[in-house]
Short mmCIF file of the C-alpha atoms (twelve columns), coordinates in Angstrom:
data_MODEL
# 
_entry.id   MODEL 
# 
loop_
_atom_site.group_PDB 
_atom_site.id 
_atom_site.type_symbol 
_atom_site.label_atom_id 
_atom_site.label_alt_id 
_atom_site.label_comp_id 
_atom_site.label_asym_id 
_atom_site.label_seq_id 
_atom_site.Cartn_x 
_atom_site.Cartn_y 
_atom_site.Cartn_z 
_atom_site.pdbx_PDB_model_num 
ATOM 1   C CA . UNK A 1   0.000  0.000  0.000   1 
ATOM 2   C CA . UNK A 2   1.195  3.507  -0.870  1 
ATOM 3   C CA . UNK A 3   -0.149 6.557  0.977   1 
ATOM 4   C CA . UNK A 4   0.427  10.213 0.182   1 
ATOM 5   C CA . UNK A 5   0.462  12.111 3.477   1 
ATOM 6   C CA . UNK A 6   -1.241 15.126 1.970   1 
ATOM 7   C CA . UNK A 7   -4.576 16.471 0.868   1 
ATOM 8   C CA . UNK A 8   -2.946 18.836 -1.641  1 
ATOM 9   C CA . UNK A 9   -4.596 18.481 -5.042  1 
ATOM 10  C CA . UNK A 10  -1.290 19.522 -6.633  1 
ATOM 11  C CA . UNK A 11  0.673  16.698 -4.995  1 
ATOM 12  C CA . UNK A 12  -2.099 14.195 -5.741  1 
ATOM 13  C CA . UNK A 13  -2.083 15.136 -9.433  1 
ATOM 14  C CA . UNK A 14  1.697  14.861 -9.582  1 
ATOM 15  C CA . UNK A 15  1.769  11.428 -7.919  1 
ATOM 16  C CA . UNK A 16  -0.901 10.192 -10.351 1 
ATOM 17  C CA . UNK A 17  1.691  10.624 -13.125 1 
ATOM 18  C CA . UNK A 18  3.612  7.626  -11.770 1 
ATOM 19  C CA . UNK A 19  0.524  5.417  -12.290 1 
ATOM 20  C CA . UNK A 20  0.880  3.636  -8.974  1 
ATOM 21  C CA . UNK A 21  -2.179 2.975  -6.815  1 
ATOM 22  C CA . UNK A 22  -2.217 5.184  -3.737  1 
ATOM 23  C CA . UNK A 23  -4.523 6.949  -1.373  1 
ATOM 24  C CA . UNK A 24  -4.305 10.328 0.337   1 
ATOM 25  C CA . UNK A 25  -4.575 10.978 4.047   1 
ATOM 26  C CA . UNK A 26  -4.258 14.254 5.943   1 
ATOM 27  C CA . UNK A 27  -1.266 14.118 8.296   1 
ATOM 28  C CA . UNK A 28  -2.454 16.938 10.573  1 
ATOM 29  C CA . UNK A 29  1.100  18.196 11.002  1 
ATOM 30  C CA . UNK A 30  1.852  21.539 12.642  1 
ATOM 31  C CA . UNK A 31  3.670  23.382 9.860   1 
ATOM 32  C CA . UNK A 32  5.051  26.269 11.884  1 
ATOM 33  C CA . UNK A 33  8.778  26.865 11.686  1 
ATOM 34  C CA . UNK A 34  10.908 26.388 14.763  1 
ATOM 35  C CA . UNK A 35  12.758 29.415 16.096  1 
ATOM 36  C CA . UNK A 36  15.771 30.038 13.857  1 
ATOM 37  C CA . UNK A 37  14.962 27.132 11.532  1 
ATOM 38  C CA . UNK A 38  16.326 27.546 8.012   1 
ATOM 39  C CA . UNK A 39  13.842 27.102 5.152   1 
ATOM 40  C CA . UNK A 40  15.578 23.998 3.731   1 
ATOM 41  C CA . UNK A 41  15.596 22.389 7.188   1 
ATOM 42  C CA . UNK A 42  11.940 23.272 7.690   1 
ATOM 43  C CA . UNK A 43  10.945 21.581 4.423   1 
ATOM 44  C CA . UNK A 44  12.880 18.426 5.349   1 
ATOM 45  C CA . UNK A 45  11.534 18.301 8.886   1 
ATOM 46  C CA . UNK A 46  7.935  18.747 7.749   1 
ATOM 47  C CA . UNK A 47  8.208  16.137 4.985   1 
ATOM 48  C CA . UNK A 48  9.526  13.634 7.550   1 
ATOM 49  C CA . UNK A 49  6.898  14.608 10.140  1 
ATOM 50  C CA . UNK A 50  4.057  14.187 7.653   1 
ATOM 51  C CA . UNK A 51  5.285  10.736 6.637   1 
ATOM 52  C CA . UNK A 52  5.807  9.721  10.276  1 
ATOM 53  C CA . UNK A 53  2.329  10.853 11.328  1 
ATOM 54  C CA . UNK A 54  0.624  8.590  8.790   1 
ATOM 55  C CA . UNK A 55  3.146  5.739  9.060   1 
ATOM 56  C CA . UNK A 56  2.406  5.434  12.764  1 
ATOM 57  C CA . UNK A 57  -1.210 4.484  12.030  1 
ATOM 58  C CA . UNK A 58  -0.346 2.433  8.900   1 
ATOM 59  C CA . UNK A 59  2.859  0.504  9.709   1 
ATOM 60  C CA . UNK A 60  2.642  -1.788 6.656   1 
ATOM 61  C CA . UNK A 61  2.240  1.041  4.138   1 
ATOM 62  C CA . UNK A 62  4.866  3.085  2.369   1 
ATOM 63  C CA . UNK A 63  4.046  6.695  3.194   1 
ATOM 64  C CA . UNK A 64  5.117  9.725  1.178   1 
ATOM 65  C CA . UNK A 65  5.549  13.032 2.977   1 
ATOM 66  C CA . UNK A 66  6.529  16.183 1.138   1 
ATOM 67  C CA . UNK A 67  6.855  19.847 1.916   1 
ATOM 68  C CA . UNK A 68  8.042  22.990 0.208   1 
ATOM 69  C CA . UNK A 69  9.321  26.313 1.508   1 
ATOM 70  C CA . UNK A 70  9.900  29.402 -0.580  1 
ATOM 71  C CA . UNK A 71  12.811 31.537 0.608   1 
ATOM 72  C CA . UNK A 72  13.526 35.182 -0.086  1 
ATOM 73  C CA . UNK A 73  16.380 36.930 1.747   1 
ATOM 74  C CA . UNK A 74  16.588 34.048 4.231   1 
ATOM 75  C CA . UNK A 75  12.911 34.287 5.176   1 
ATOM 76  C CA . UNK A 76  10.156 31.787 4.450   1 
ATOM 77  C CA . UNK A 77  7.396  32.939 2.123   1 
ATOM 78  C CA . UNK A 78  4.287  31.024 3.065   1 
ATOM 79  C CA . UNK A 79  1.052  30.557 1.218   1 
ATOM 80  C CA . UNK A 80  -0.440 34.035 0.931   1 
ATOM 81  C CA . UNK A 81  -4.028 33.029 1.710   1 
ATOM 82  C CA . UNK A 82  -5.511 36.206 0.246   1 
ATOM 83  C CA . UNK A 83  -5.079 38.815 -2.467  1 
ATOM 84  C CA . UNK A 84  -3.312 41.547 -0.422  1 
ATOM 85  C CA . UNK A 85  -0.709 39.046 0.831   1 
ATOM 86  C CA . UNK A 86  -0.209 37.690 -2.704  1 
ATOM 87  C CA . UNK A 87  0.307  41.215 -4.049  1 
ATOM 88  C CA . UNK A 88  2.892  41.862 -1.328  1 
ATOM 89  C CA . UNK A 89  4.741  38.599 -2.090  1 
ATOM 90  C CA . UNK A 90  4.835  39.204 -5.830  1 
ATOM 91  C CA . UNK A 91  5.992  42.806 -5.328  1 
ATOM 92  C CA . UNK A 92  8.779  41.611 -3.005  1 
ATOM 93  C CA . UNK A 93  9.896  38.954 -5.519  1 
ATOM 94  C CA . UNK A 94  9.690  41.239 -8.571  1 
ATOM 95  C CA . UNK A 95  12.968 41.171 -10.498 1 
ATOM 96  C CA . UNK A 96  14.561 38.853 -7.938  1 
ATOM 97  C CA . UNK A 97  15.523 35.225 -7.451  1 
ATOM 98  C CA . UNK A 98  13.553 33.090 -5.012  1 
ATOM 99  C CA . UNK A 99  14.698 29.695 -3.714  1 
ATOM 100 C CA . UNK A 100 12.165 26.885 -3.375  1 
ATOM 101 C CA . UNK A 101 13.235 24.054 -1.068  1 
ATOM 102 C CA . UNK A 102 11.205 20.895 -1.663  1 
ATOM 103 C CA . UNK A 103 11.712 17.771 0.430   1 
ATOM 104 C CA . UNK A 104 10.256 14.309 0.109   1 
ATOM 105 C CA . UNK A 105 10.325 11.451 2.621   1 
ATOM 106 C CA . UNK A 106 9.327  7.839  1.988   1 
ATOM 107 C CA . UNK A 107 8.707  5.830  5.136   1 
ATOM 108 C CA . UNK A 108 7.484  2.416  6.216   1 
ATOM 109 C CA . UNK A 109 7.920  1.631  9.891   1 
ATOM 110 C CA . UNK A 110 11.550 2.416  10.737  1 
ATOM 111 C CA . UNK A 111 12.662 2.459  7.088   1 
ATOM 112 C CA . UNK A 112 13.146 6.058  5.983   1 
ATOM 113 C CA . UNK A 113 14.456 7.410  2.691   1 
ATOM 114 C CA . UNK A 114 14.567 11.096 1.893   1 
ATOM 115 C CA . UNK A 115 15.598 13.521 -0.816  1 
ATOM 116 C CA . UNK A 116 15.563 17.269 -1.343  1 
ATOM 117 C CA . UNK A 117 15.483 19.650 -4.281  1 
ATOM 118 C CA . UNK A 118 16.467 23.282 -4.645  1 
ATOM 119 C CA . UNK A 119 14.751 25.204 -7.428  1 
ATOM 120 C CA . UNK A 120 15.686 28.796 -8.146  1 
ATOM 121 C CA . UNK A 121 13.087 30.983 -9.805  1 
ATOM 122 C CA . UNK A 122 14.047 34.353 -11.264 1 
ATOM 123 C CA . UNK A 123 11.018 36.592 -11.655 1 
ATOM 124 C CA . UNK A 124 10.935 39.318 -14.245 1 
ATOM 125 C CA . UNK A 125 10.310 42.854 -13.009 1 
ATOM 126 C CA . UNK A 126 6.569  42.957 -12.372 1 
ATOM 127 C CA . UNK A 127 4.576  46.138 -12.762 1 
ATOM 128 C CA . UNK A 128 1.524  46.456 -10.486 1 
ATOM 129 C CA . UNK A 129 -0.909 46.025 -13.397 1 
ATOM 130 C CA . UNK A 130 0.718  42.712 -14.365 1 
ATOM 131 C CA . UNK A 131 0.409  41.446 -10.794 1 
ATOM 132 C CA . UNK A 132 -3.266 42.450 -10.719 1 
ATOM 133 C CA . UNK A 133 -3.973 40.757 -14.078 1 
ATOM 134 C CA . UNK A 134 -2.232 37.586 -12.972 1 
ATOM 135 C CA . UNK A 135 -4.098 37.390 -9.656  1 
ATOM 136 C CA . UNK A 136 -7.407 38.091 -11.409 1 
ATOM 137 C CA . UNK A 137 -6.727 35.172 -13.757 1 
ATOM 138 C CA . UNK A 138 -5.379 32.517 -11.392 1 
ATOM 139 C CA . UNK A 139 -5.965 33.343 -7.677  1 
ATOM 140 C CA . UNK A 140 -2.913 31.354 -6.443  1 
ATOM 141 C CA . UNK A 141 -3.607 32.078 -2.780  1 
ATOM 142 C CA . UNK A 142 -2.906 28.495 -1.698  1 
ATOM 143 C CA . UNK A 143 0.569  28.405 -3.307  1 
ATOM 144 C CA . UNK A 144 3.883  29.385 -1.734  1 
ATOM 145 C CA . UNK A 145 5.230  32.327 -3.696  1 
ATOM 146 C CA . UNK A 146 1.775  33.349 -4.943  1 
ATOM 147 C CA . UNK A 147 2.021  31.709 -8.360  1 
ATOM 148 C CA . UNK A 148 1.311  28.467 -10.206 1 
ATOM 149 C CA . UNK A 149 4.225  27.672 -12.496 1 
ATOM 150 C CA . UNK A 150 2.138  24.948 -14.159 1 
ATOM 151 C CA . UNK A 151 -0.343 27.613 -15.229 1 
ATOM 152 C CA . UNK A 152 -0.234 31.263 -16.194 1 
ATOM 153 C CA . UNK A 153 2.331  31.966 -13.464 1 
ATOM 154 C CA . UNK A 154 5.061  30.845 -15.849 1 
ATOM 155 C CA . UNK A 155 4.644  34.224 -17.593 1 
ATOM 156 C CA . UNK A 156 5.996  35.939 -14.465 1 
ATOM 157 C CA . UNK A 157 9.427  34.320 -14.815 1 
ATOM 158 C CA . UNK A 158 12.686 35.028 -16.566 1 
ATOM 159 C CA . UNK A 159 14.146 31.626 -15.660 1 
ATOM 160 C CA . UNK A 160 13.781 28.471 -13.594 1 
ATOM 161 C CA . UNK A 161 16.885 26.589 -12.488 1 
ATOM 162 C CA . UNK A 162 16.027 23.079 -11.315 1 
ATOM 163 C CA . UNK A 163 16.958 19.450 -11.735 1 
ATOM 164 C CA . UNK A 164 13.302 18.467 -11.261 1 
ATOM 165 C CA . UNK A 165 10.540 20.696 -12.680 1 
ATOM 166 C CA . UNK A 166 7.861  18.929 -10.630 1 
ATOM 167 C CA . UNK A 167 9.553  20.005 -7.396  1 
ATOM 168 C CA . UNK A 168 8.379  23.569 -7.955  1 
ATOM 169 C CA . UNK A 169 4.777  22.316 -8.021  1 
ATOM 170 C CA . UNK A 170 5.329  20.574 -4.672  1 
ATOM 171 C CA . UNK A 171 6.455  16.951 -5.159  1 
ATOM 172 C CA . UNK A 172 9.853  16.133 -6.718  1 
ATOM 173 C CA . UNK A 173 8.870  13.170 -8.890  1 
ATOM 174 C CA . UNK A 174 12.370 12.421 -10.191 1 
ATOM 175 C CA . UNK A 175 13.664 11.980 -6.645  1 
ATOM 176 C CA . UNK A 176 10.508 10.204 -5.491  1 
ATOM 177 C CA . UNK A 177 10.626 7.743  -8.396  1 
ATOM 178 C CA . UNK A 178 14.181 6.866  -7.382  1 
ATOM 179 C CA . UNK A 179 13.152 6.346  -3.754  1 
ATOM 180 C CA . UNK A 180 10.217 4.178  -4.819  1 
ATOM 181 C CA . UNK A 181 12.444 2.041  -7.072  1 
ATOM 182 C CA . UNK A 182 14.894 1.623  -4.186  1 
ATOM 183 C CA . UNK A 183 12.067 0.162  -2.091  1 
ATOM 184 C CA . UNK A 184 10.946 -2.289 -4.762  1 
ATOM 185 C CA . UNK A 185 8.129  -0.346 -6.427  1 
ATOM 186 C CA . UNK A 186 7.870  -0.935 -10.169 1 
ATOM 187 C CA . UNK A 187 8.098  2.601  -11.500 1 
ATOM 188 C CA . UNK A 188 8.457  2.708  -15.291 1 
# 
């Protein structure tokens, strides 16, 4: 049995690409950063915590936990939640490079495998009208960084530097496929 420790529709859609049967369960993990915790460490800790929370109740299942943190100037950019916060995030990122730390953890009982990805996104300079038009079109209020790179958000960028394009959406499938193969899953 394979379980995705997430209710994110984005992660579910990504995992469906691997054509393995799985189910989704909410891990109920507290996602607040610890005092002084670096964004990359936060992503790794939360991915592991999500997998552990579900693995505890399902010891025979392989559980996938994943988390992503956007970082600008050493600070975590969370999900904006609303339009004013999204405007503020996009204005802050305009013409700058933002790091996205994405971690994945695969766990069954005491067996734990993990991987991480760093994706750098360089946004073009964004005029206020462009930000408004984008938010009117896509409302990415549930996405770290206030954009959906798999949608119209791609028009906000000058470049993406990544070894795994799915990591920016929230689940690094290249790394995950390797972890799954290492545990005996038949991934094409």
